[in-house]
Amino acid sequence: MSPLQCPTKRWLIHSKGTMNVLKACSATKVHKLIVVSSIATSCFNPDWPRDKIKDETCWSDKEFCRQTENWYSLAKTEAEEMALEYGEKNGLHVVTFCPGLVFGPLLQHVAVNTSSKVLVYMIKGGPDTMNNKFFPIVDVRDIADALLLLYNKAGSSERYICSLDQMDLKDLLAIMKNIYPSYTYVGKMVDVDFNVGVTSEKLKNLGWKPRMLEETLADSIESYEKAGLLGVSDDEPCRLPFIYRMPPIQE
């Protein structure tokens, strides 16, 4: 996502799209709808106690998102709240699902999802500086398992956080270097005060059993290799997706 000239219009499109799906479900007598939202709807709440793990009762503060120009989180929060409210008012069984940063083998090699681009950038490196943030991480295959569980077991108007492990990017980098030591890896990284501690205990209570992070990383890198994403390019350098970039450090 690049800088937005009219951010309000951009996130309204996202909300309208969600509403279109909700209305279509009502019109065709769909009984149950699982809305795939994002962990971003629970991460950005300055009033949440810093020493308290975030669970499904924590919502990102929309005004805080506006003030910090966090349009992605604002759009996701608006859409998820709207979906749950619509379900309650119209008798539609709505469940919302909030996955973390999604890694794992690629489904197709033509278009690479934003989360995978973060991992590719960490492996190849480039001109952008990364924030050493804590990120909730989840395997795409574990997401598929979780969605099936929710379809069969989740109650109406429930929301579920889906996250495998949480660690800062430096620790993530150390694991990858241990698995595949020959890559260049990112060199520019600075520490920031951003600890997103979340729990997926509610989802695990339904029977969700995620795989180990090391398996996810190894399978992800193997998939990127097969797709030719990790080779050296003579064209433009590898870039970090815009929403994960930070301004260059002044020397």
PDB file of C-alpha atoms in Angstrom:
ATOM      1  CA  MET A   1       0.000   0.000   0.000  1.00  0.00           C
ATOM      2  CA  SER A   2       1.433   3.376  -1.009  1.00  0.00           C
ATOM      3  CA  PRO A   3       0.742   6.815   0.528  1.00  0.00           C
ATOM      4  CA  LEU A   4      -2.906   7.731   0.034  1.00  0.00           C
ATOM      5  CA  GLN A   5      -4.081  11.050  -1.377  1.00  0.00           C
ATOM      6  CA  CYS A   6      -7.594  10.403  -0.070  1.00  0.00           C
ATOM      7  CA  PRO A   7      -7.330   7.725   2.654  1.00  0.00           C
ATOM      8  CA  THR A   8     -10.928   8.092   3.811  1.00  0.00           C
ATOM      9  CA  LYS A   9     -12.214   7.152   0.357  1.00  0.00           C
ATOM     10  CA  ARG A  10      -9.871   4.136   0.249  1.00  0.00           C
ATOM     11  CA  TRP A  11     -11.030   2.557   3.495  1.00  0.00           C
ATOM     12  CA  LEU A  12     -14.688   3.313   2.750  1.00  0.00           C
ATOM     13  CA  ILE A  13     -14.356   1.124  -0.347  1.00  0.00           C
ATOM     14  CA  HIS A  14     -13.217  -1.737   1.892  1.00  0.00           C
ATOM     15  CA  SER A  15     -16.222  -1.299   4.206  1.00  0.00           C
ATOM     16  CA  LYS A  16     -18.646  -1.073   1.291  1.00  0.00           C
ATOM     17  CA  GLY A  17     -17.254  -4.280  -0.158  1.00  0.00           C
ATOM     18  CA  THR A  18     -17.842  -6.072   3.136  1.00  0.00           C
ATOM     19  CA  MET A  19     -21.384  -4.724   3.311  1.00  0.00           C
ATOM     20  CA  ASN A  20     -22.070  -5.945  -0.231  1.00  0.00           C
ATOM     21  CA  VAL A  21     -21.084  -9.477   0.799  1.00  0.00           C
ATOM     22  CA  LEU A  22     -23.232  -9.297   3.947  1.00  0.00           C
ATOM     23  CA  LYS A  23     -26.288  -8.193   1.978  1.00  0.00           C
ATOM     24  CA  ALA A  24     -25.685 -10.891  -0.619  1.00  0.00           C
ATOM     25  CA  CYS A  25     -25.616 -13.491   2.166  1.00  0.00           C
ATOM     26  CA  SER A  26     -28.964 -12.252   3.476  1.00  0.00           C
ATOM     27  CA  ALA A  27     -30.484 -12.201  -0.001  1.00  0.00           C
ATOM     28  CA  THR A  28     -29.444 -15.788  -0.727  1.00  0.00           C
ATOM     29  CA  LYS A  29     -30.343 -17.136   2.750  1.00  0.00           C
ATOM     30  CA  VAL A  30     -26.759 -17.965   3.727  1.00  0.00           C
ATOM     31  CA  HIS A  31     -26.760 -19.175   7.330  1.00  0.00           C
ATOM     32  CA  LYS A  32     -23.154 -18.679   8.411  1.00  0.00           C
ATOM     33  CA  LEU A  33     -20.411 -16.277   7.268  1.00  0.00           C
ATOM     34  CA  ILE A  34     -16.795 -16.218   8.411  1.00  0.00           C
ATOM     35  CA  VAL A  35     -15.231 -12.809   7.824  1.00  0.00           C
ATOM     36  CA  VAL A  36     -11.439 -12.912   7.530  1.00  0.00           C
ATOM     37  CA  SER A  37     -10.285  -9.719   9.197  1.00  0.00           C
ATOM     38  CA  SER A  38      -6.788  -9.040  10.587  1.00  0.00           C
ATOM     39  CA  ILE A  39      -4.832  -8.989  13.827  1.00  0.00           C
ATOM     40  CA  ALA A  40      -4.555  -5.261  13.099  1.00  0.00           C
ATOM     41  CA  THR A  41      -8.081  -4.851  14.495  1.00  0.00           C
ATOM     42  CA  SER A  42      -6.773  -5.742  17.967  1.00  0.00           C
ATOM     43  CA  CYS A  43      -3.248  -4.291  18.057  1.00  0.00           C
ATOM     44  CA  PHE A  44      -3.583  -0.509  18.202  1.00  0.00           C
ATOM     45  CA  ASN A  45      -5.273   0.554  21.418  1.00  0.00           C
ATOM     46  CA  PRO A  46      -3.243   2.982  23.565  1.00  0.00           C
ATOM     47  CA  ASP A  47      -5.679   2.561  26.471  1.00  0.00           C
ATOM     48  CA  TRP A  48      -5.091  -1.182  26.750  1.00  0.00           C
ATOM     49  CA  PRO A  49      -2.784  -1.966  29.739  1.00  0.00           C
ATOM     50  CA  ARG A  50       0.757  -2.554  28.471  1.00  0.00           C
ATOM     51  CA  ASP A  51       1.257  -5.577  30.722  1.00  0.00           C
ATOM     52  CA  LYS A  52      -1.992  -7.257  29.636  1.00  0.00           C
ATOM     53  CA  ILE A  53      -2.049  -9.698  26.720  1.00  0.00           C
ATOM     54  CA  LYS A  54      -4.509  -8.646  24.031  1.00  0.00           C
ATOM     55  CA  ASP A  55      -7.405 -10.999  23.434  1.00  0.00           C
ATOM     56  CA  GLU A  56     -10.627 -10.798  21.424  1.00  0.00           C
ATOM     57  CA  THR A  57     -12.053  -8.152  23.762  1.00  0.00           C
ATOM     58  CA  CYS A  58      -9.386  -5.688  22.621  1.00  0.00           C
ATOM     59  CA  TRP A  59     -10.227  -3.539  19.595  1.00  0.00           C
ATOM     60  CA  SER A  60      -7.964  -1.095  17.796  1.00  0.00           C
ATOM     61  CA  ASP A  61      -8.943   2.478  18.615  1.00  0.00           C
ATOM     62  CA  LYS A  62     -10.281   4.026  15.425  1.00  0.00           C
ATOM     63  CA  GLU A  63      -9.476   7.608  16.381  1.00  0.00           C
ATOM     64  CA  PHE A  64      -5.929   6.581  17.288  1.00  0.00           C
ATOM     65  CA  CYS A  65      -5.617   4.917  13.865  1.00  0.00           C
ATOM     66  CA  ARG A  66      -6.755   8.155  12.204  1.00  0.00           C
ATOM     67  CA  GLN A  67      -4.286  10.243  14.200  1.00  0.00           C
ATOM     68  CA  THR A  68      -1.404   7.929  13.311  1.00  0.00           C
ATOM     69  CA  GLU A  69      -2.612   7.551   9.687  1.00  0.00           C
ATOM     70  CA  ASN A  70      -2.873   3.797  10.136  1.00  0.00           C
ATOM     71  CA  TRP A  71      -5.457   3.466   7.383  1.00  0.00           C
ATOM     72  CA  TYR A  72      -5.140  -0.287   6.956  1.00  0.00           C
ATOM     73  CA  SER A  73      -6.019  -0.985  10.599  1.00  0.00           C
ATOM     74  CA  LEU A  74      -8.800   1.580  10.500  1.00  0.00           C
ATOM     75  CA  ALA A  75     -10.340  -0.041   7.412  1.00  0.00           C
ATOM     76  CA  LYS A  76     -10.155  -3.524   8.885  1.00  0.00           C
ATOM     77  CA  THR A  77     -11.599  -2.408  12.230  1.00  0.00           C
ATOM     78  CA  GLU A  78     -14.496  -0.550  10.609  1.00  0.00           C
ATOM     79  CA  ALA A  79     -15.344  -3.526   8.405  1.00  0.00           C
ATOM     80  CA  GLU A  80     -15.147  -6.106  11.191  1.00  0.00           C
ATOM     81  CA  GLU A  81     -17.290  -4.086  13.589  1.00  0.00           C
ATOM     82  CA  MET A  82     -19.820  -3.539  10.834  1.00  0.00           C
ATOM     83  CA  ALA A  83     -19.961  -7.257  10.009  1.00  0.00           C
ATOM     84  CA  LEU A  84     -20.646  -8.275  13.607  1.00  0.00           C
ATOM     85  CA  GLU A  85     -23.280  -5.570  14.040  1.00  0.00           C
ATOM     86  CA  TYR A  86     -24.978  -6.543  10.789  1.00  0.00           C
ATOM     87  CA  GLY A  87     -25.094 -10.193  11.800  1.00  0.00           C
ATOM     88  CA  GLU A  88     -26.741  -9.416  15.131  1.00  0.00           C
ATOM     89  CA  LYS A  89     -29.347  -7.125  13.569  1.00  0.00           C
ATOM     90  CA  ASN A  90     -30.206  -9.352  10.610  1.00  0.00           C
ATOM     91  CA  GLY A  91     -30.005 -12.867  12.013  1.00  0.00           C
ATOM     92  CA  LEU A  92     -26.889 -13.819  10.064  1.00  0.00           C
ATOM     93  CA  HIS A  93     -24.429 -16.099  11.867  1.00  0.00           C
ATOM     94  CA  VAL A  94     -21.243 -13.998  11.550  1.00  0.00           C
ATOM     95  CA  VAL A  95     -17.859 -15.039  12.922  1.00  0.00           C
ATOM     96  CA  THR A  96     -14.797 -12.818  12.513  1.00  0.00           C
ATOM     97  CA  PHE A  97     -11.285 -14.220  12.201  1.00  0.00           C
ATOM     98  CA  CYS A  98      -8.148 -12.168  12.910  1.00  0.00           C
ATOM     99  CA  PRO A  99      -4.925 -13.782  11.641  1.00  0.00           C
ATOM    100  CA  GLY A 100      -1.456 -12.413  12.256  1.00  0.00           C
ATOM    101  CA  LEU A 101       1.354 -11.965   9.739  1.00  0.00           C
ATOM    102  CA  VAL A 102       0.815 -14.852   7.300  1.00  0.00           C
ATOM    103  CA  PHE A 103       3.771 -16.980   6.180  1.00  0.00           C
ATOM    104  CA  GLY A 104       3.947 -20.414   4.589  1.00  0.00           C
ATOM    105  CA  PRO A 105       4.179 -21.988   1.111  1.00  0.00           C
ATOM    106  CA  LEU A 106       2.842 -19.890  -1.762  1.00  0.00           C
ATOM    107  CA  LEU A 107      -0.393 -20.953  -3.419  1.00  0.00           C
ATOM    108  CA  GLN A 108       0.647 -19.316  -6.684  1.00  0.00           C
ATOM    109  CA  HIS A 109       3.885 -17.729  -7.861  1.00  0.00           C
ATOM    110  CA  VAL A 110       2.506 -14.947 -10.043  1.00  0.00           C
ATOM    111  CA  ALA A 111       1.350 -12.641  -7.249  1.00  0.00           C
ATOM    112  CA  VAL A 112       3.101 -12.693  -3.865  1.00  0.00           C
ATOM    113  CA  ASN A 113       1.116 -11.612  -0.808  1.00  0.00           C
ATOM    114  CA  THR A 114       2.359  -8.700   1.298  1.00  0.00           C
ATOM    115  CA  SER A 115       3.280 -10.834   4.318  1.00  0.00           C
ATOM    116  CA  SER A 116       5.491 -13.063   2.173  1.00  0.00           C
ATOM    117  CA  LYS A 117       7.150  -9.971   0.699  1.00  0.00           C
ATOM    118  CA  VAL A 118       8.228  -9.046   4.237  1.00  0.00           C
ATOM    119  CA  LEU A 119       9.947 -12.407   4.646  1.00  0.00           C
ATOM    120  CA  VAL A 120      11.505 -12.205   1.168  1.00  0.00           C
ATOM    121  CA  TYR A 121      12.890  -8.772   2.008  1.00  0.00           C
ATOM    122  CA  MET A 122      14.339 -10.055   5.278  1.00  0.00           C
ATOM    123  CA  ILE A 123      16.155 -12.776   3.327  1.00  0.00           C
ATOM    124  CA  LYS A 124      17.412 -10.661   0.408  1.00  0.00           C
ATOM    125  CA  GLY A 125      17.884  -7.276   2.090  1.00  0.00           C
ATOM    126  CA  GLY A 126      17.655  -3.908   0.390  1.00  0.00           C
ATOM    127  CA  PRO A 127      17.658  -0.135   0.915  1.00  0.00           C
ATOM    128  CA  ASP A 128      14.759   0.048   3.393  1.00  0.00           C
ATOM    129  CA  THR A 129      15.167   0.092   7.164  1.00  0.00           C
ATOM    130  CA  MET A 130      13.013  -2.346   9.122  1.00  0.00           C
ATOM    131  CA  ASN A 131      11.448  -1.745  12.501  1.00  0.00           C
ATOM    132  CA  ASN A 132      12.422  -4.491  14.915  1.00  0.00           C
ATOM    133  CA  LYS A 133       8.796  -4.997  15.973  1.00  0.00           C
ATOM    134  CA  PHE A 134       7.088  -7.872  17.707  1.00  0.00           C
ATOM    135  CA  PHE A 135       4.825  -9.548  15.182  1.00  0.00           C
ATOM    136  CA  PRO A 136       2.147 -12.198  15.705  1.00  0.00           C
ATOM    137  CA  ILE A 137       2.885 -14.871  13.057  1.00  0.00           C
ATOM    138  CA  VAL A 138       0.762 -17.679  11.619  1.00  0.00           C
ATOM    139  CA  ASP A 139       1.142 -20.334   8.911  1.00  0.00           C
ATOM    140  CA  VAL A 140      -1.311 -20.153   6.016  1.00  0.00           C
ATOM    141  CA  ARG A 141      -1.979 -23.888   6.384  1.00  0.00           C
ATOM    142  CA  ASP A 142      -2.894 -23.379  10.039  1.00  0.00           C
ATOM    143  CA  ILE A 143      -5.267 -20.636   8.925  1.00  0.00           C
ATOM    144  CA  ALA A 144      -7.036 -23.145   6.683  1.00  0.00           C
ATOM    145  CA  ASP A 145      -7.384 -25.547   9.614  1.00  0.00           C
ATOM    146  CA  ALA A 146      -8.672 -22.746  11.846  1.00  0.00           C
ATOM    147  CA  LEU A 147     -11.304 -21.631   9.345  1.00  0.00           C
ATOM    148  CA  LEU A 148     -12.681 -25.165   9.142  1.00  0.00           C
ATOM    149  CA  LEU A 149     -12.857 -25.309  12.939  1.00  0.00           C
ATOM    150  CA  LEU A 150     -14.713 -22.005  13.082  1.00  0.00           C
ATOM    151  CA  TYR A 151     -17.196 -23.117  10.455  1.00  0.00           C
ATOM    152  CA  ASN A 152     -18.029 -26.239  12.442  1.00  0.00           C
ATOM    153  CA  LYS A 153     -17.750 -25.018  16.039  1.00  0.00           C
ATOM    154  CA  ALA A 154     -17.791 -21.224  16.457  1.00  0.00           C
ATOM    155  CA  GLY A 155     -20.813 -19.462  17.909  1.00  0.00           C
ATOM    156  CA  SER A 156     -22.522 -16.483  16.296  1.00  0.00           C
ATOM    157  CA  SER A 157     -21.054 -12.974  16.769  1.00  0.00           C
ATOM    158  CA  GLU A 158     -17.742 -14.403  17.974  1.00  0.00           C
ATOM    159  CA  ARG A 159     -14.294 -13.186  16.981  1.00  0.00           C
ATOM    160  CA  TYR A 160     -11.077 -15.200  17.082  1.00  0.00           C
ATOM    161  CA  ILE A 161      -7.421 -14.189  17.046  1.00  0.00           C
ATOM    162  CA  CYS A 162      -5.152 -16.566  15.115  1.00  0.00           C
ATOM    163  CA  SER A 163      -1.437 -16.355  15.900  1.00  0.00           C
ATOM    164  CA  LEU A 164       1.229 -19.034  16.134  1.00  0.00           C
ATOM    165  CA  ASP A 165       4.193 -17.294  17.712  1.00  0.00           C
ATOM    166  CA  GLN A 166       5.161 -13.759  18.609  1.00  0.00           C
ATOM    167  CA  MET A 167       8.733 -12.612  18.408  1.00  0.00           C
ATOM    168  CA  ASP A 168      10.676  -9.612  17.293  1.00  0.00           C
ATOM    169  CA  LEU A 169      12.175  -9.617  13.820  1.00  0.00           C
ATOM    170  CA  LYS A 170      15.745  -9.975  15.089  1.00  0.00           C
ATOM    171  CA  ASP A 171      14.861 -13.295  16.720  1.00  0.00           C
ATOM    172  CA  LEU A 172      13.018 -14.336  13.566  1.00  0.00           C
ATOM    173  CA  LEU A 173      16.112 -13.459  11.546  1.00  0.00           C
ATOM    174  CA  ALA A 174      18.299 -15.576  13.839  1.00  0.00           C
ATOM    175  CA  ILE A 175      16.101 -18.638  13.244  1.00  0.00           C
ATOM    176  CA  MET A 176      16.228 -18.172   9.463  1.00  0.00           C
ATOM    177  CA  LYS A 177      20.009 -17.733   9.462  1.00  0.00           C
ATOM    178  CA  ASN A 178      20.318 -20.993  11.370  1.00  0.00           C
ATOM    179  CA  ILE A 179      18.151 -22.829   8.803  1.00  0.00           C
ATOM    180  CA  TYR A 180      19.584 -21.155   5.663  1.00  0.00           C
ATOM    181  CA  PRO A 181      22.901 -19.441   6.524  1.00  0.00           C
ATOM    182  CA  SER A 182      23.959 -18.628   2.941  1.00  0.00           C
ATOM    183  CA  TYR A 183      21.561 -15.759   2.196  1.00  0.00           C
ATOM    184  CA  THR A 184      22.458 -12.078   2.545  1.00  0.00           C
ATOM    185  CA  TYR A 185      19.629 -11.096   4.917  1.00  0.00           C
ATOM    186  CA  VAL A 186      18.516  -7.606   5.819  1.00  0.00           C
ATOM    187  CA  GLY A 187      21.121  -5.321   7.376  1.00  0.00           C
ATOM    188  CA  LYS A 188      19.155  -2.211   8.369  1.00  0.00           C
ATOM    189  CA  MET A 189      17.009  -2.744  11.443  1.00  0.00           C
ATOM    190  CA  VAL A 190      16.256  -0.518  14.437  1.00  0.00           C
ATOM    191  CA  ASP A 191      14.549  -1.298  17.732  1.00  0.00           C
ATOM    192  CA  VAL A 192      11.159   0.304  18.379  1.00  0.00           C
ATOM    193  CA  ASP A 193       8.782   0.253  21.327  1.00  0.00           C
ATOM    194  CA  PHE A 194       6.054  -1.868  19.774  1.00  0.00           C
ATOM    195  CA  ASN A 195       5.156  -5.076  21.583  1.00  0.00           C
ATOM    196  CA  VAL A 196       1.964  -6.664  20.293  1.00  0.00           C
ATOM    197  CA  GLY A 197       1.260  -9.445  22.759  1.00  0.00           C
ATOM    198  CA  VAL A 198      -1.854 -11.371  21.695  1.00  0.00           C
ATOM    199  CA  THR A 199      -3.320 -14.730  22.618  1.00  0.00           C
ATOM    200  CA  SER A 200      -5.025 -17.391  20.501  1.00  0.00           C
ATOM    201  CA  GLU A 201      -6.194 -19.362  23.528  1.00  0.00           C
ATOM    202  CA  LYS A 202      -9.835 -18.995  22.509  1.00  0.00           C
ATOM    203  CA  LEU A 203      -9.109 -20.621  19.136  1.00  0.00           C
ATOM    204  CA  LYS A 204      -6.979 -23.344  20.718  1.00  0.00           C
ATOM    205  CA  ASN A 205      -9.887 -24.190  23.008  1.00  0.00           C
ATOM    206  CA  LEU A 206     -11.804 -25.182  19.866  1.00  0.00           C
ATOM    207  CA  GLY A 207      -9.034 -27.658  19.035  1.00  0.00           C
ATOM    208  CA  TRP A 208      -6.668 -25.557  16.917  1.00  0.00           C
ATOM    209  CA  LYS A 209      -3.130 -27.005  16.901  1.00  0.00           C
ATOM    210  CA  PRO A 210      -0.641 -24.879  14.926  1.00  0.00           C
ATOM    211  CA  ARG A 211       2.645 -26.241  13.636  1.00  0.00           C
ATOM    212  CA  MET A 212       6.084 -25.130  14.837  1.00  0.00           C
ATOM    213  CA  LEU A 213       7.470 -21.821  13.569  1.00  0.00           C
ATOM    214  CA  GLU A 214      10.660 -23.479  12.298  1.00  0.00           C
ATOM    215  CA  GLU A 215       8.586 -25.675   9.972  1.00  0.00           C
ATOM    216  CA  THR A 216       6.717 -22.639   8.676  1.00  0.00           C
ATOM    217  CA  LEU A 217       9.916 -20.714   7.957  1.00  0.00           C
ATOM    218  CA  ALA A 218      11.678 -23.653   6.285  1.00  0.00           C
ATOM    219  CA  ASP A 219       8.684 -24.417   4.065  1.00  0.00           C
ATOM    220  CA  SER A 220       8.256 -20.729   3.227  1.00  0.00           C
ATOM    221  CA  ILE A 221      11.861 -20.291   2.139  1.00  0.00           C
ATOM    222  CA  GLU A 222      11.770 -23.510   0.106  1.00  0.00           C
ATOM    223  CA  SER A 223       8.625 -22.243  -1.638  1.00  0.00           C
ATOM    224  CA  TYR A 224      10.244 -18.871  -2.393  1.00  0.00           C
ATOM    225  CA  GLU A 225      13.285 -20.641  -3.833  1.00  0.00           C
ATOM    226  CA  LYS A 226      11.129 -22.738  -6.164  1.00  0.00           C
ATOM    227  CA  ALA A 227       9.281 -19.600  -7.259  1.00  0.00           C
ATOM    228  CA  GLY A 228      12.570 -17.864  -8.106  1.00  0.00           C
ATOM    229  CA  LEU A 229      11.957 -15.051  -5.626  1.00  0.00           C
ATOM    230  CA  LEU A 230      15.308 -15.211  -3.860  1.00  0.00           C
ATOM    231  CA  GLY A 231      17.691 -14.837  -6.796  1.00  0.00           C
ATOM    232  CA  VAL A 232      19.777 -11.747  -7.510  1.00  0.00           C
ATOM    233  CA  SER A 233      18.076  -9.289  -9.875  1.00  0.00           C
ATOM    234  CA  ASP A 234      19.741  -6.764 -12.165  1.00  0.00           C
ATOM    235  CA  ASP A 235      16.592  -4.636 -12.089  1.00  0.00           C
ATOM    236  CA  GLU A 236      15.381  -2.562  -9.145  1.00  0.00           C
ATOM    237  CA  PRO A 237      16.491  -3.684  -5.655  1.00  0.00           C
ATOM    238  CA  CYS A 238      14.186  -5.674  -3.411  1.00  0.00           C
ATOM    239  CA  ARG A 239      11.892  -3.321  -1.472  1.00  0.00           C
ATOM    240  CA  LEU A 240       9.990  -3.723   1.757  1.00  0.00           C
ATOM    241  CA  PRO A 241       6.193  -3.319   1.384  1.00  0.00           C
ATOM    242  CA  PHE A 242       5.305   0.298   2.083  1.00  0.00           C
ATOM    243  CA  ILE A 243       3.215  -0.320   5.193  1.00  0.00           C
ATOM    244  CA  TYR A 244       6.226  -1.952   6.883  1.00  0.00           C
ATOM    245  CA  ARG A 245       8.780   0.718   6.001  1.00  0.00           C
ATOM    246  CA  MET A 246      10.133   3.429   8.234  1.00  0.00           C
ATOM    247  CA  PRO A 247      11.933   6.658   7.282  1.00  0.00           C
ATOM    248  CA  PRO A 248      15.679   6.293   6.594  1.00  0.00           C
ATOM    249  CA  ILE A 249      17.894   6.799   9.625  1.00  0.00           C
ATOM    250  CA  GLN A 250      19.821  10.046   9.504  1.00  0.00           C
ATOM    251  CA  GLU A 251      23.520   9.338   9.874  1.00  0.00           C
TER     252      GLU A 251
END
